[in-house]
Amino acid sequence: MRRAFALVAATAALAACGQETAEPEDAIRTTIPESVQQAETPVQPADEANIGTPMAERVATLGLLNKRNNVSQDLEMRPGEEQRIGDVIVRLQACERTAPWEMPKETGAFVQLLVRQRGTEDQFAKVFSGWLFKNSPSLNVVEHPIYDVWVKDCAMDFPGEEEAANRATASGSDATG
């Protein structure tokens, strides 16, 4: 008996899902004035539209830590570049930061990390590929027992932005790295 009731209740609930509800009687339909309607999204990427520094001219500063010997170093790279440091290769695909007038301020980079496989000379395994964010390092973490990579800065400019004396302030980050 309980199963039959549950089956009937489930069937009724599913039937009700397909029905559209009527608009409330007090709802007033309005139109958006032409003067404030959203224009079509431009089809050109930011590089072609001359918005901000072209990707090829941006410079990212990444931190690389070897946890085995506690050696940390800064890598300055342009998108499309890669650097090999010992048994690790760091590739930078892109770097971005929010415009000075946007909130919240964020700096990020798309990074790939390749580590040499044990017992080989030229065999590398990709251990990380993704976006890293300076102000949210726990959002996407490089999980490797020996190497760690993080974003320190992305040097780029936006139209109308004055040259800032302190680059850390211009990139939307705090003064501590």
Coordinates of C-alpha atoms in Angstrom, one line a residue:
M1 CA 0.0 0.0 0.0
R2 CA 2.8 2.4 0.9
R3 CA 4.7 1.6 -2.3
A4 CA 1.6 2.3 -4.4
F5 CA 1.0 5.6 -2.6
A6 CA 4.7 6.6 -3.1
L7 CA 4.5 5.6 -6.8
V8 CA 1.3 7.7 -7.3
A9 CA 2.9 10.7 -5.4
A10 CA 6.1 10.5 -7.5
T11 CA 4.1 10.3 -10.7
A12 CA 2.0 13.3 -9.7
A13 CA 5.1 15.3 -8.9
L14 CA 6.7 14.5 -12.2
A15 CA 3.5 15.5 -14.1
A16 CA 3.5 18.8 -12.3
C17 CA 7.1 19.5 -13.3
G18 CA 6.0 19.7 -17.0
Q19 CA 3.3 22.3 -16.4
E20 CA 4.2 26.0 -16.8
T21 CA 2.9 28.3 -14.1
A22 CA 1.0 31.4 -15.2
E23 CA 2.3 34.9 -14.6
P24 CA 1.0 36.6 -11.5
E25 CA -1.9 38.9 -12.3
D26 CA -0.2 42.0 -10.9
A27 CA 3.0 41.5 -13.0
I28 CA 3.6 44.5 -15.3
R29 CA 5.5 43.8 -18.6
T30 CA 7.9 46.5 -19.6
T31 CA 10.5 46.9 -22.3
I32 CA 14.1 48.0 -22.1
P33 CA 14.6 51.4 -23.6
E34 CA 16.8 51.4 -26.7
S35 CA 19.1 53.9 -25.1
V36 CA 20.1 51.4 -22.4
Q37 CA 19.9 48.2 -24.3
Q38 CA 23.1 46.1 -24.3
A39 CA 25.1 46.3 -27.5
E40 CA 26.3 43.1 -29.2
T41 CA 29.5 41.7 -27.7
P42 CA 32.5 42.5 -29.9
V43 CA 33.8 39.5 -31.8
Q44 CA 37.4 40.6 -31.6
P45 CA 39.6 39.4 -28.8
A46 CA 41.2 42.1 -26.6
D47 CA 44.5 41.9 -28.5
E48 CA 42.8 42.8 -31.8
A49 CA 40.6 45.4 -30.2
N50 CA 43.7 47.2 -28.6
I51 CA 42.3 46.8 -25.1
G52 CA 45.2 46.5 -22.7
T53 CA 48.7 45.2 -23.4
P54 CA 48.8 42.6 -26.2
M55 CA 49.4 39.1 -24.7
A56 CA 52.9 38.8 -26.4
E57 CA 54.1 42.0 -24.6
R58 CA 52.9 41.0 -21.1
V59 CA 55.5 39.8 -18.6
A60 CA 54.6 37.4 -15.7
T61 CA 56.7 37.0 -12.6
L62 CA 56.3 33.5 -11.2
G63 CA 57.8 32.0 -8.1
L64 CA 59.4 28.5 -8.3
L65 CA 60.2 26.6 -5.1
N66 CA 62.2 23.3 -4.9
K67 CA 61.0 21.9 -1.6
R68 CA 63.8 19.3 -1.6
N69 CA 66.6 21.9 -1.1
N70 CA 64.4 25.0 -0.2
V71 CA 65.6 27.0 -3.1
S72 CA 63.2 29.6 -4.4
Q73 CA 63.6 31.7 -7.5
D74 CA 61.7 34.2 -9.6
L75 CA 61.0 33.5 -13.2
E76 CA 60.1 36.4 -15.6
M77 CA 58.4 35.0 -18.6
R78 CA 56.3 36.2 -21.6
P79 CA 53.3 34.1 -22.7
G80 CA 54.4 31.3 -24.9
E81 CA 57.8 31.0 -23.2
E82 CA 59.1 28.1 -21.2
Q83 CA 62.1 27.7 -18.9
R84 CA 63.9 24.6 -17.7
I85 CA 65.4 24.7 -14.3
G86 CA 67.0 21.4 -13.5
D87 CA 64.4 18.7 -13.6
V88 CA 61.4 21.0 -14.1
I89 CA 60.0 22.9 -17.1
V90 CA 57.7 25.9 -16.4
R91 CA 55.5 27.1 -19.3
L92 CA 53.5 30.3 -19.3
Q93 CA 50.5 30.3 -21.7
A94 CA 48.9 33.6 -20.6
C95 CA 48.9 36.2 -17.8
E96 CA 46.1 38.6 -16.9
R97 CA 45.1 41.1 -14.2
T98 CA 42.0 43.0 -13.7
A99 CA 41.7 46.6 -14.9
P100 CA 42.4 49.3 -12.3
W101 CA 38.7 50.2 -12.3
E102 CA 37.4 46.6 -11.7
M103 CA 36.9 44.9 -8.4
P104 CA 38.0 42.6 -7.0
K105 CA 41.6 43.1 -7.9
E106 CA 43.2 39.8 -9.2
T107 CA 46.3 38.7 -10.9
G108 CA 46.5 35.3 -12.6
A109 CA 48.5 33.2 -15.1
F110 CA 47.9 30.0 -17.0
V111 CA 50.9 27.8 -16.2
Q112 CA 52.0 24.4 -17.1
L113 CA 54.5 22.5 -15.0
L114 CA 56.4 19.5 -16.4
V115 CA 58.8 17.4 -14.2
R116 CA 61.4 15.0 -15.5
Q117 CA 60.6 11.4 -14.8
R118 CA 63.0 9.3 -12.7
G119 CA 65.6 7.3 -14.6
T120 CA 65.2 9.3 -17.9
E121 CA 67.0 12.1 -19.5
D122 CA 64.3 13.7 -21.7
Q123 CA 61.0 12.2 -20.5
F124 CA 58.9 14.9 -18.8
A125 CA 55.4 14.4 -17.3
K126 CA 52.9 17.2 -17.1
V127 CA 52.0 17.5 -13.4
F128 CA 50.0 20.7 -13.6
S129 CA 48.1 22.7 -16.2
G130 CA 45.8 25.5 -15.2
W131 CA 45.2 29.0 -13.9
L132 CA 47.0 30.2 -10.8
F133 CA 45.8 33.3 -8.9
K134 CA 48.0 35.5 -6.7
N135 CA 45.3 36.5 -4.3
S136 CA 43.6 33.1 -4.2
P137 CA 46.5 30.6 -4.1
S138 CA 44.3 27.8 -2.7
L139 CA 41.8 28.1 -5.6
N140 CA 44.0 25.9 -7.9
V141 CA 47.0 24.3 -6.3
V142 CA 50.1 22.7 -7.8
E143 CA 50.2 19.4 -6.0
H144 CA 53.7 18.0 -6.4
P145 CA 55.9 16.7 -3.6
I146 CA 59.0 18.6 -4.8
Y147 CA 58.0 21.7 -6.8
D148 CA 55.7 24.5 -6.2
V149 CA 54.8 27.4 -8.6
W150 CA 52.8 30.6 -7.8
V151 CA 52.0 33.9 -9.5
K152 CA 53.7 37.1 -8.2
D153 CA 52.7 39.6 -10.9
C154 CA 51.5 40.2 -14.5
A155 CA 53.0 43.4 -15.9
M156 CA 50.5 44.9 -18.4
D157 CA 48.8 48.2 -18.9
F158 CA 45.3 49.4 -19.8
P159 CA 44.2 52.4 -21.9
G160 CA 44.1 55.6 -19.8
E161 CA 46.1 54.0 -17.0
E162 CA 48.9 56.3 -15.8
E163 CA 52.4 54.8 -15.4
A164 CA 52.4 53.8 -11.7
A165 CA 55.6 54.3 -9.8
N166 CA 54.8 51.1 -7.7
R167 CA 54.1 48.2 -10.1
A168 CA 52.7 46.1 -7.2
T169 CA 50.0 48.7 -6.6
A170 CA 49.2 48.9 -10.3
S171 CA 48.8 45.2 -10.6
G172 CA 46.1 45.2 -8.0
S173 CA 48.1 43.4 -5.4
D174 CA 49.4 44.3 -2.0
A175 CA 53.0 45.4 -1.5
T176 CA 54.0 42.0 0.0
G177 CA 54.9 39.4 -2.6

